[in-house]
Coordinates of C-alpha atoms (C1' of nucleotides) in Angstrom, one line a residue:
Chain B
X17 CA 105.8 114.7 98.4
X18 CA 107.4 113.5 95.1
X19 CA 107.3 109.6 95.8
X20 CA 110.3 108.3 93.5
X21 CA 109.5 103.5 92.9
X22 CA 111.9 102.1 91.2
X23 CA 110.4 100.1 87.9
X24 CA 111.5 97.1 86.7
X25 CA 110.9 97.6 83.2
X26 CA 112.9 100.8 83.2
X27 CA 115.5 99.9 85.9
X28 CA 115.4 103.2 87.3
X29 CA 113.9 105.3 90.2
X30 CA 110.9 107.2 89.0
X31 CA 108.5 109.5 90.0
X32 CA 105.2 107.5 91.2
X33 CA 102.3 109.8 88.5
X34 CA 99.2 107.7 89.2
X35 CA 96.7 107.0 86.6
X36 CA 93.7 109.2 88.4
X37 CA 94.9 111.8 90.6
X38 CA 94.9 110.9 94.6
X39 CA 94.6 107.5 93.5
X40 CA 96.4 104.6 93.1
X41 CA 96.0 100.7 92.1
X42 CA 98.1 97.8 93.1
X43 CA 98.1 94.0 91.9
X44 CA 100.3 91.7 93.6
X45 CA 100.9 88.3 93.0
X46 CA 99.5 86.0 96.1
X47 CA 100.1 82.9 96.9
X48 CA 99.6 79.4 95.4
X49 CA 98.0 77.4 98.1
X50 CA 99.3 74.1 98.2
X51 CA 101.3 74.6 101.4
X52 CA 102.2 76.8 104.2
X53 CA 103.6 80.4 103.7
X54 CA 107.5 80.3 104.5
X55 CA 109.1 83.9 105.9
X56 CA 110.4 84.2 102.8
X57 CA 107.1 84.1 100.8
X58 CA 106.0 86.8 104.1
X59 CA 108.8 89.1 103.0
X60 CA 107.2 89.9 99.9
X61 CA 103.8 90.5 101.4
X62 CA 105.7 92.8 103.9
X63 CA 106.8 94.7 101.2
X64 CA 103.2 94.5 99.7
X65 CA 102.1 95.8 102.6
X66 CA 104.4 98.7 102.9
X67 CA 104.1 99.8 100.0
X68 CA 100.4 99.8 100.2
X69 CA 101.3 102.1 103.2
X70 CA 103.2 104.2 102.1
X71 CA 101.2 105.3 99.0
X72 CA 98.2 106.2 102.2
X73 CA 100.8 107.9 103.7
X74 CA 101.6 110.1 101.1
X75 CA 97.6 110.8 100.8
X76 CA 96.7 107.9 98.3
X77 CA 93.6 106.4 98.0
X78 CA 95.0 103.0 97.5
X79 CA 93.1 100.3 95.8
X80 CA 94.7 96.7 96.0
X81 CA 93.7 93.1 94.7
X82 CA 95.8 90.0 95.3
X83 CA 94.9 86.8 93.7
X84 CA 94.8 83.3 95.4
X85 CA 96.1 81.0 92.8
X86 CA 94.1 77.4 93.8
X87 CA 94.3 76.2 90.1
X88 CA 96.4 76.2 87.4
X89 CA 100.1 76.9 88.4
X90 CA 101.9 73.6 86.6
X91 CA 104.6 72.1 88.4
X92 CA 106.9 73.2 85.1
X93 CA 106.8 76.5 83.1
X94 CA 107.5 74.7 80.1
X95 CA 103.8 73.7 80.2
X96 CA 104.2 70.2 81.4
X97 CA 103.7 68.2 85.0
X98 CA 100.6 68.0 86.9
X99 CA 99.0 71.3 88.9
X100 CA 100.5 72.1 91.7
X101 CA 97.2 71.9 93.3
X102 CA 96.3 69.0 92.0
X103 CA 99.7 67.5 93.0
X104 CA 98.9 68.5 96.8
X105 CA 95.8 67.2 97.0
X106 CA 97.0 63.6 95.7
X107 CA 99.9 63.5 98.2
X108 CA 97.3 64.8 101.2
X109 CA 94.1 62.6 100.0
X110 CA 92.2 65.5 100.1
X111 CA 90.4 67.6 97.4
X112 CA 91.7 70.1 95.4
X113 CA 89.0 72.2 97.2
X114 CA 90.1 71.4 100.7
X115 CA 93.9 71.8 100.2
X116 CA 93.2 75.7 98.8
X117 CA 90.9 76.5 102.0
X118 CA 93.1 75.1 104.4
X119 CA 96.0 76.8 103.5
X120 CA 94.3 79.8 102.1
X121 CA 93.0 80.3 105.9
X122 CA 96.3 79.3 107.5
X123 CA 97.9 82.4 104.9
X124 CA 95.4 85.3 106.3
X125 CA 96.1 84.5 109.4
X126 CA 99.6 84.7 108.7
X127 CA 99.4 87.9 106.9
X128 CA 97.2 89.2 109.8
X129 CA 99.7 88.2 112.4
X130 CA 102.5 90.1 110.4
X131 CA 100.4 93.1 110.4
X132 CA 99.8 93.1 106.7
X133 CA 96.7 95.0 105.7
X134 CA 94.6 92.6 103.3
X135 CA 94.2 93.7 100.1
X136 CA 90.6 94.7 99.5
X137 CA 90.0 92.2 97.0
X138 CA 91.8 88.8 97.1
X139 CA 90.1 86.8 94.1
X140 CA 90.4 83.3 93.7
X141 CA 91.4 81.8 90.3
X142 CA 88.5 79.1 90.4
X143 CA 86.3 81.6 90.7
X144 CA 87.5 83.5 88.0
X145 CA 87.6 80.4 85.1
X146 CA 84.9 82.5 83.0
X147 CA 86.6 85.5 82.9
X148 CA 89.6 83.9 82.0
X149 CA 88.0 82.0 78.9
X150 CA 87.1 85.5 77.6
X151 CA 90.7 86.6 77.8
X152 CA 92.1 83.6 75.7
X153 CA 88.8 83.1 73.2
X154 CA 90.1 86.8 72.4
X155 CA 93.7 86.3 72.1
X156 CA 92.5 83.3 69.9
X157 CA 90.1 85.5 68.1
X158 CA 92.9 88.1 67.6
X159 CA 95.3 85.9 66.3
X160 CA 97.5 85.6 69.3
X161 CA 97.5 82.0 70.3
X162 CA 96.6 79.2 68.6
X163 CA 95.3 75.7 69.4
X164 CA 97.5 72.2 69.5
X165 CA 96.2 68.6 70.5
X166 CA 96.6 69.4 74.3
X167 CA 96.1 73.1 74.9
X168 CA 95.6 76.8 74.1
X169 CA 99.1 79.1 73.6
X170 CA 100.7 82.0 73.6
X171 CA 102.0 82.8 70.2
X172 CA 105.3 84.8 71.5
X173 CA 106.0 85.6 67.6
X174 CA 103.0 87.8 67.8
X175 CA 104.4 90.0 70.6
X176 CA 108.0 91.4 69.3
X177 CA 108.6 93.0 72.9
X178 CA 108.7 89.4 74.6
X179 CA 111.4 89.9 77.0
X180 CA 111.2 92.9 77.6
X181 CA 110.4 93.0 81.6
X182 CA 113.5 91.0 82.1
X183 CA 115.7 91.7 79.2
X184 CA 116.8 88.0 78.1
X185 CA 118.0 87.1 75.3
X186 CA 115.2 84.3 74.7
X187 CA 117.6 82.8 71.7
X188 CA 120.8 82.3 73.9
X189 CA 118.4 81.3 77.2
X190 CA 116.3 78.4 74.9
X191 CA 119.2 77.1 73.1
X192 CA 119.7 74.6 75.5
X193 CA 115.9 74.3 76.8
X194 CA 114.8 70.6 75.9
X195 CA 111.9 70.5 73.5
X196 CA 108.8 68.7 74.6
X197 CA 107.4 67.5 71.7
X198 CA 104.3 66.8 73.1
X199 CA 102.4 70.2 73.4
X200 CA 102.8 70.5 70.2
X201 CA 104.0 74.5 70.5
X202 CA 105.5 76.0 67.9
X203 CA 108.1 78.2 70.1
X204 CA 109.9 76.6 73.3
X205 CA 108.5 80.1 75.2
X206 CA 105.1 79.9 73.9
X207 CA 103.4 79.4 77.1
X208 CA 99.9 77.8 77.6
X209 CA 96.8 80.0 78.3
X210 CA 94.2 76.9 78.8
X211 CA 95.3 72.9 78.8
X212 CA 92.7 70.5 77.8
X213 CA 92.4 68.0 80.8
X214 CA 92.2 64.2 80.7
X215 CA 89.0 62.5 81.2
X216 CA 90.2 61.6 84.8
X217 CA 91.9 65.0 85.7
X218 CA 90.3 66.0 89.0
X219 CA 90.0 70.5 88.0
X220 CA 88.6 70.8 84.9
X221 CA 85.7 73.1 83.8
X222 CA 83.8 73.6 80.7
X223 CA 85.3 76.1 77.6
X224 CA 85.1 76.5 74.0
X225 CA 87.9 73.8 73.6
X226 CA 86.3 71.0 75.7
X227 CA 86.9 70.4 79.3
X228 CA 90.2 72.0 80.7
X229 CA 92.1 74.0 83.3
X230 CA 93.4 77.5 83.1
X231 CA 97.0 78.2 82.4
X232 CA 98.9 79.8 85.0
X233 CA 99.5 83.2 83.9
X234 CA 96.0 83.9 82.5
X235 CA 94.7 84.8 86.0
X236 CA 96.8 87.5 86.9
X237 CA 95.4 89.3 83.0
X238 CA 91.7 88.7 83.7
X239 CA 91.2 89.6 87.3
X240 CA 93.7 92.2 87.7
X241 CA 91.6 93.6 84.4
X242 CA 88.6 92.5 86.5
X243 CA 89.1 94.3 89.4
X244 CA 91.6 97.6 88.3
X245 CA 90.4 98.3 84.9
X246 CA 92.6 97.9 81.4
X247 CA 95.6 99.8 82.8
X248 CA 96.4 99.7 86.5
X249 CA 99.4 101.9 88.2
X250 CA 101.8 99.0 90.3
X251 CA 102.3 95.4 89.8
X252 CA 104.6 93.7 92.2
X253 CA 105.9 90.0 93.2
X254 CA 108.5 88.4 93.8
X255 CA 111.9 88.8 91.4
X256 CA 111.6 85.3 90.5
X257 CA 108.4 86.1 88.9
X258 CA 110.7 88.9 86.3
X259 CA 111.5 86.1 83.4
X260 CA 108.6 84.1 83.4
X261 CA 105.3 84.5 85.3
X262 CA 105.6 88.9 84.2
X263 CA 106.8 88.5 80.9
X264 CA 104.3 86.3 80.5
X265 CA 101.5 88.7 81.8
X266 CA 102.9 91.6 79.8
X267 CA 102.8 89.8 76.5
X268 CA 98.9 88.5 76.7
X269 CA 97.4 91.8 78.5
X270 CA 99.1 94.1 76.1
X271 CA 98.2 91.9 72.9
X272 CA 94.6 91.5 74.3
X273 CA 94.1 94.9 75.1
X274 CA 96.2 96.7 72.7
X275 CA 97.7 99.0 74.9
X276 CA 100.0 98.8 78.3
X277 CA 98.6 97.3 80.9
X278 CA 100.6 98.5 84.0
X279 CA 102.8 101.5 84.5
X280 CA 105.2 100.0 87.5
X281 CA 106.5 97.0 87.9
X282 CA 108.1 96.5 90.9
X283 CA 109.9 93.6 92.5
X284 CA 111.2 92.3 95.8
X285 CA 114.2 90.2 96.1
X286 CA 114.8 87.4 97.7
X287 CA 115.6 85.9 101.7
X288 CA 118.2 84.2 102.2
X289 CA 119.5 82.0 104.6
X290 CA 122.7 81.8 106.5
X291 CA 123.8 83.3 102.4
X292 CA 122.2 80.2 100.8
X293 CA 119.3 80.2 99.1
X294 CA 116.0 78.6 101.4
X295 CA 115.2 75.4 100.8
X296 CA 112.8 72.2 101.8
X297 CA 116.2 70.0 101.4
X298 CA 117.7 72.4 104.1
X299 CA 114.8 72.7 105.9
X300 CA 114.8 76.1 106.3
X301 CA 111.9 77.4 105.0
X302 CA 110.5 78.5 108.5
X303 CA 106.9 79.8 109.1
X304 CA 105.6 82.2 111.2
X305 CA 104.7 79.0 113.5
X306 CA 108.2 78.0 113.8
X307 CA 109.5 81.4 114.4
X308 CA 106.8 81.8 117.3
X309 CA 108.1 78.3 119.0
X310 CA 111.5 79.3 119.2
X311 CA 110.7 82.5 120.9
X312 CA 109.9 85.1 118.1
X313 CA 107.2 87.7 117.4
X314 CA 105.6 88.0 114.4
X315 CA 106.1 91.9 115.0
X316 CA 110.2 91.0 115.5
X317 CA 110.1 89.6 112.4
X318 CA 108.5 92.3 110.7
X319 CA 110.9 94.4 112.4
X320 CA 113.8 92.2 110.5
X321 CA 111.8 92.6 107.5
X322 CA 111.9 96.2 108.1
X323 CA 115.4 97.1 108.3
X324 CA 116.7 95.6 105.0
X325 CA 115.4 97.6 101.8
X326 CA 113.3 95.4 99.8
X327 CA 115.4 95.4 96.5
X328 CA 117.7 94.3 98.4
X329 CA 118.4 89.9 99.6
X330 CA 117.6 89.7 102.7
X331 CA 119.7 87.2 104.7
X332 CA 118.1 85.6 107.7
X333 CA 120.2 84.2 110.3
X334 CA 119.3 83.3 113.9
X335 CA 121.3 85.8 115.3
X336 CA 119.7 88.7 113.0
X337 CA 116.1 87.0 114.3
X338 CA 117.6 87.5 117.5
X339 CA 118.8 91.3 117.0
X340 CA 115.7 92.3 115.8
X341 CA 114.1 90.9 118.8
X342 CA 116.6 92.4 121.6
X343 CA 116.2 96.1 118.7
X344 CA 112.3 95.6 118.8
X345 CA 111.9 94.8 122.9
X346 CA 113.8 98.2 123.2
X347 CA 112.2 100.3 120.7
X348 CA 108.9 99.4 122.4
X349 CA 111.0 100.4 125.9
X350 CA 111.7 103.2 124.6
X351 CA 108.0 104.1 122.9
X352 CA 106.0 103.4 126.7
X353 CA 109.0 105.4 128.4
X354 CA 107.8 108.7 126.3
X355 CA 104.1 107.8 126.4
X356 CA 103.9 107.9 130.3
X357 CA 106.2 110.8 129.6
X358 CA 103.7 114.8 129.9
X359 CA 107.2 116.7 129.1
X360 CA 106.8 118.4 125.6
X361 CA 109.2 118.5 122.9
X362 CA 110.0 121.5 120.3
X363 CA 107.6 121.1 117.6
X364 CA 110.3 122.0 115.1
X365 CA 112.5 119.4 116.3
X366 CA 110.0 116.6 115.7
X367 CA 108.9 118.2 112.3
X368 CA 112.8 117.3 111.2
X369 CA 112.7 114.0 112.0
X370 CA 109.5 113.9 110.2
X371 CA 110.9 115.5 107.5
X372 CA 114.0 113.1 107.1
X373 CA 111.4 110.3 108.0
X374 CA 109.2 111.3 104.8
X375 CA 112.3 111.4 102.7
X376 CA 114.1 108.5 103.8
X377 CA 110.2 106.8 102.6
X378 CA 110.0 108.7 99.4
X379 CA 112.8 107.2 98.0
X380 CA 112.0 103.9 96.6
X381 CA 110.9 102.5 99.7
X382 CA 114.2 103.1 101.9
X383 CA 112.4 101.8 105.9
X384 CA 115.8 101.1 106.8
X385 CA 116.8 104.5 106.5
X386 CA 113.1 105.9 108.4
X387 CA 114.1 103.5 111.3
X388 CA 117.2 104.6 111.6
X389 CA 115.5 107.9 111.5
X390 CA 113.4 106.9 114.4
X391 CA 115.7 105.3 116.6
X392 CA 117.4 108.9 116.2
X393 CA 113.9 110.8 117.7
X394 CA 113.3 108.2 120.4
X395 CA 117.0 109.5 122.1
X396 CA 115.2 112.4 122.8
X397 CA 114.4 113.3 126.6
X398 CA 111.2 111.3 127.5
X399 CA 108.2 113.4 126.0
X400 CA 104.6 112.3 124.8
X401 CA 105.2 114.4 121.7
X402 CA 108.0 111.5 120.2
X403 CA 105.4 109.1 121.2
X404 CA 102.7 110.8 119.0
X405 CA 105.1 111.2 116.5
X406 CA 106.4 107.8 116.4
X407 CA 102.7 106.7 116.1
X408 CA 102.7 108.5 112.9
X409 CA 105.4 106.7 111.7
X410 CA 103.9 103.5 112.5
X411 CA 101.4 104.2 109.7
X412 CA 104.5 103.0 108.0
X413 CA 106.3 100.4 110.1
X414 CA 103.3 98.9 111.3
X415 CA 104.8 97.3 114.8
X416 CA 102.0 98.1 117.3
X417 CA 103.3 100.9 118.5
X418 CA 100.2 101.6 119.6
X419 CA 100.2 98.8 122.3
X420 CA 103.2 99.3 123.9
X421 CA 103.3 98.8 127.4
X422 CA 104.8 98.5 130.8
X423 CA 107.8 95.6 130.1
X424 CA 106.8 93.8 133.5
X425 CA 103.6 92.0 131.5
X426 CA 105.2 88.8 132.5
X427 CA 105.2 89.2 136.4
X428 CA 101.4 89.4 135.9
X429 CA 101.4 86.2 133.7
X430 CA 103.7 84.3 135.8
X431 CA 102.5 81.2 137.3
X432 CA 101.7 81.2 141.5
X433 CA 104.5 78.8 142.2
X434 CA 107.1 81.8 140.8
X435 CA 105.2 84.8 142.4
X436 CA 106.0 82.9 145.6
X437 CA 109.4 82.0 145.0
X438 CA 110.3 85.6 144.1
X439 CA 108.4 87.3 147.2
X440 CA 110.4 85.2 149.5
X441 CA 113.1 86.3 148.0
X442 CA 111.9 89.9 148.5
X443 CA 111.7 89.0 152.1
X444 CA 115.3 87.3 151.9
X445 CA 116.3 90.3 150.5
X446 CA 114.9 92.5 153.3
X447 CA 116.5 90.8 155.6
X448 CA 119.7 90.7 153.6
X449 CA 120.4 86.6 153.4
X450 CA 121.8 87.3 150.5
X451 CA 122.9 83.4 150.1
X452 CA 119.4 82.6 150.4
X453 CA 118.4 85.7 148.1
X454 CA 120.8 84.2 145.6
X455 CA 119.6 80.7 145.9
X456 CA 116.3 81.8 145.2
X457 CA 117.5 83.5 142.3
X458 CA 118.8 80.3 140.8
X459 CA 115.7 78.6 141.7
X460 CA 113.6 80.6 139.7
X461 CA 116.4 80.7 136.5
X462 CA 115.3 77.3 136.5
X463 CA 112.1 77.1 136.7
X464 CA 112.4 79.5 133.4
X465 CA 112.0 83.0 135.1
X466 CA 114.9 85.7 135.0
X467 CA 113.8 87.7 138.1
X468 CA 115.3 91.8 138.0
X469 CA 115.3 93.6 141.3
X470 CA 113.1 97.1 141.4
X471 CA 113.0 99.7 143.9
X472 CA 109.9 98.4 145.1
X473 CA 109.9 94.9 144.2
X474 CA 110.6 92.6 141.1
X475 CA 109.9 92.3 138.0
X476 CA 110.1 88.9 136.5
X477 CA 110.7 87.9 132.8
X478 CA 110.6 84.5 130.5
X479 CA 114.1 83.6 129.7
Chain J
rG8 C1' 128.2 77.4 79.6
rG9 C1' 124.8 82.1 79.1
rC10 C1' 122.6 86.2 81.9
rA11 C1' 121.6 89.3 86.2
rC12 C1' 122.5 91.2 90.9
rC13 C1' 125.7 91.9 94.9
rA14 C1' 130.6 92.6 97.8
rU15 C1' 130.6 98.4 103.9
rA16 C1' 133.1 96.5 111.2
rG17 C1' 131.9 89.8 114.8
rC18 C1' 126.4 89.9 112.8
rC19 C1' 122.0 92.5 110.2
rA20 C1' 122.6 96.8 107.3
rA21 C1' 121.9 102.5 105.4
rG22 C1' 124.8 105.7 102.4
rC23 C1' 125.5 105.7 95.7
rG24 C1' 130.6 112.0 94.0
rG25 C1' 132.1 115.9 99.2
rU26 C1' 135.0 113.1 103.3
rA27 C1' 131.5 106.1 106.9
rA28 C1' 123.2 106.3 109.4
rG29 C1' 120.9 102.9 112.6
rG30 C1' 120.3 98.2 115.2
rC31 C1' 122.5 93.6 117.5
rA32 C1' 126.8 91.7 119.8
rG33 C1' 131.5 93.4 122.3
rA34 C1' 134.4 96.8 125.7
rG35 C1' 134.8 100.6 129.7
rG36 C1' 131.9 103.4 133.3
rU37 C1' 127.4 104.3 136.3
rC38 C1' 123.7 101.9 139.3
rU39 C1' 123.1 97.3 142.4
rG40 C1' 124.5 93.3 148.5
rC41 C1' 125.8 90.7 143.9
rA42 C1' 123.1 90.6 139.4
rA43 C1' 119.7 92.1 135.5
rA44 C1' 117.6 96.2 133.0
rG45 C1' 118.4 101.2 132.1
rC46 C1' 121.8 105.2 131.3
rC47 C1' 126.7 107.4 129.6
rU48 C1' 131.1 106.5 126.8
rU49 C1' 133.4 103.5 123.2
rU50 C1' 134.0 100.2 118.8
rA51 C1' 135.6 100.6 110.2
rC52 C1' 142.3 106.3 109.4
rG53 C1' 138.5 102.9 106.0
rC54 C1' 134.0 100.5 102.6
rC55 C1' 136.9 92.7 98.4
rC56 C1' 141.7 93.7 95.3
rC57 C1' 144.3 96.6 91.3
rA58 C1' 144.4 100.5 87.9
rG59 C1' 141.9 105.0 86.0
rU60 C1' 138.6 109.7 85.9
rU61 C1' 138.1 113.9 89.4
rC62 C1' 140.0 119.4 93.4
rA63 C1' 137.3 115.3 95.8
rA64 C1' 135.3 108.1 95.1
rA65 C1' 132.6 103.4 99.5
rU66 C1' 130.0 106.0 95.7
rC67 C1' 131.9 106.9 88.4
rU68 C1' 135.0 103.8 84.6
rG69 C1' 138.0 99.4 83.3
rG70 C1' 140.1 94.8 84.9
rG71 C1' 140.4 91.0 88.5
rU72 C1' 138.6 88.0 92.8
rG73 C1' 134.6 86.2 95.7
rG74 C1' 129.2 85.4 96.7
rU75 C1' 124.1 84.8 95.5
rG76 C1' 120.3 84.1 92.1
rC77 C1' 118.1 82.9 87.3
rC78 C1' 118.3 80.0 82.6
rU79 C1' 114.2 73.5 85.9
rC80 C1' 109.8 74.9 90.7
rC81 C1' 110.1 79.0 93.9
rA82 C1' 108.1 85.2 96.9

RNA sequence: GGCACCAUAGCCAAGCGGUAAGGCAGAGGUCUGCAAAGCCUUUACGCCCCAGUUCAAAUCUGGGUGGUGCCUCCA
């Protein structure tokens, strides 16, 4: 199957030819954990995760590293302001230490919750402060960066292809960037690879240049290089990551190592919310947590992740949370009704769907297309065989469609108090009062039960 | 101000040269004591506007208008 990604740095579909046959190696930028992962952070791991999917799908042996950045990502890309980690810990009277386990924790079980496979390595940046030095005492050695009162940087002169990832025109974007004139840097984009810390600075390690604190970007070069080797086959992030954070990455691996570092680079694009861009101000940078309290599944939100195409903004409104919910109870409907189901359907019918599924994948990623795809199979007279094969394409979608099961869960869950209430209204019922039957009814609406009438009983559900 | 991306029904969205996928919501029907759920049917003579290319355009080109984002931190 001819797998076509699209690449950043050629903005264009291509065909995915991996580095080693069967193979394939993906870096994606993680999180910086100073606070809680919002669903638009989760978006981009959903699309990690898929295409991490995919690629097995289509018979890849994927290998896949995500960093977890606990040091070093400045409050400003023009090299000044404290660490962001540094900043949390100050605010939350903790240690830096303590901030980055407890929300590094909080984020896997997020991810896990969203069904997102973990990468097999996820290497923390503390960890990593020796290979790092190596990187930069090169670049230094190499005539790359050079050294100022506070700091180690990036000499962009040295690399004539700065820009290339996101094509800006660094003259026309700098012209009105203010100049700090304290780091000392001889180019407003020259970007620091190691900052020298004050005596006081609570991260700091030993180096070559005294005690200090990695640069941002550095980590991404020296454990991506760590972990995948000197050229890798997909990077991926968020688009905001394109100008800055990438451009940065491409300019120091490819002067360090000489050669190109990554072969796709590919980028998903942003949530939004209600049209506007997510914000603390707004307060709506939800988390899986808050989704879950007003009624949510993780799995409905993946869902909602699933039917926009990842290059694509995806805009998050109650009522699309709410679609995807009423679209994802359905589908799962749907799924049990052709498990239970021992019918058989036409091999050859299935295969098509299949085939349309594979396709609809194949091309850059398109999951809203495969759903539609699937929601086209599960019309199919009930049959265990569009069970199977919709299990097949969860390899893809990832929504448990393994566990689906009889909808009436909740009459099993529901507290004695409601049982009772609804088998006297069975009885009311039998005896047709329905005025009673209907008071009943009412009874249990508000006691937070929607009660449905079966052939042989109820069935009740939380409203 | 500079740059980029986008504009498809009430909402979320596929399609990217061959005559509008899918989901949600809505409407009608069926079922039910009445409901709910399910099921069936239905819902854009048109894809922001105006020109142009073409046998053919939502899809390409040019010009508008509007939105979002980036150039400060952001996935």
């Amino acid at each position: 199957m001819d797998l076509k990604l699209y690449n950043t740095l050629s903005r264009s579909k291509e065909t995915f030819v991996p580095i080693k046959k069967n193979k394939a190696s993906i870096y994606s930028c993680g999180p910086t954990v100073y606070n809680y992962a919002h669903i638009g952070n989760l978006r981009t791991y959903v699309f990690m995760d898929v295409l991490r999917r995919i690629l097995q799908y289509c018979g890849y042996e994927v290998t896949s590293v995500m960093n977890i950045t606990d040091v070093g990502h400045l409050l400003s890309d023009r090299d000044t302001g404290d660490d962001k980690m540094v900043k949390a810990a100050k605010e939350q009277n903790k240690t830096p230490e303590e901030i980055a386990q407890y929300y590094t924790s909080i984020f896997f079980k997020d991810i896990e919750r969203l069904n997102i496979l973990c990468p097999q390595f996820t290497p923390k940046a503390t960890e990593h402060i020796a290979e790092m030095i190596e990187v930069v005492k090169a670049l230094l050695d190499k005539g790359f960066a050079y050294e100022t009162a506070d700091g180690i940087y990036f000499d962009i002169s040295k690399f004539p292809n700065y820009g290339k990832l996101s094509r800006a025109n660094l003259e026309e974007q700098l012209a009105g960037a203010r100049v700090n004139v304290n780091t000392g840097k001889r180019h407003p984009a020259d970007f620091a690879l190691w900052k020298k810390a004050e005596p006081n600075h609570i991260m700091q390690w030993q180096s070559p240049w005294g005690m200090g604190y990695p640069g941002w970007h550095i980590e991404c070069t020296a454990m991506s290089n760590k972990y995948l080797g000197d050229v890798f086959d997909i990077h991926t992030g968020g688009i905001d990551h394109v100008p800055i954070h990438h451009e940065n990455e491409i300019a120091q691996a490819e002067s360090w190592l000489g050669k190109k570092a990554v072969n796709y680079w590919m980028h998903s694009e942003f949530m939004l919310v209600n049209g506007g861009k997510m914000s603390k101000h707004l307060k709506n940078t939800y988390t899986v947590d808050d989704l879950i309290e007003k009624g949510y599944s993780p799995m409905e939100f993946r869902y909602l992740c699933l039917n926009v195409q990842y290059r694509q903004k995806l805009n998050f409104t109650w009522e699309s949370m709410e679609s995807a919910k009423m679209a994802y109870q359905r589908l799962a409907t749907h799924l049990y009704e052709h498990k239970q189901s021992a019918a058989k359907t036409d091999k050859k019918v299935l295969d098509g769907f299949l085939k349309e599924f594979d396709e609809a994948i194949s091309d850059d990623l398109n999951v809203p297309m495969a759903m539609g795809v699937l929601w086209k199979m599960i019309k199919l007279p009930a049959s265990k065989d569009v069970y199977e094969t919709a299990l097949v394409m969860d390899k893809v979608f990832a929504l448990d469609f393994d566990k689906v099961q009889a909808a009436p869960q909740a009459t099993q869950d529901a507290p004695q108090e409601i049982i009772d209430l609804a088998n006297l209204r069975k009885q009311a019922r039998k005896d047709k009062n329905w005025a009673e039957s209907d008071r009943l009814r009412d009874e249990i609406a508000s006691k937070g039960y929607r009660i449905k009438d079966t052939a042989d009983g109820f069935e009740l559900e939380k409203s």
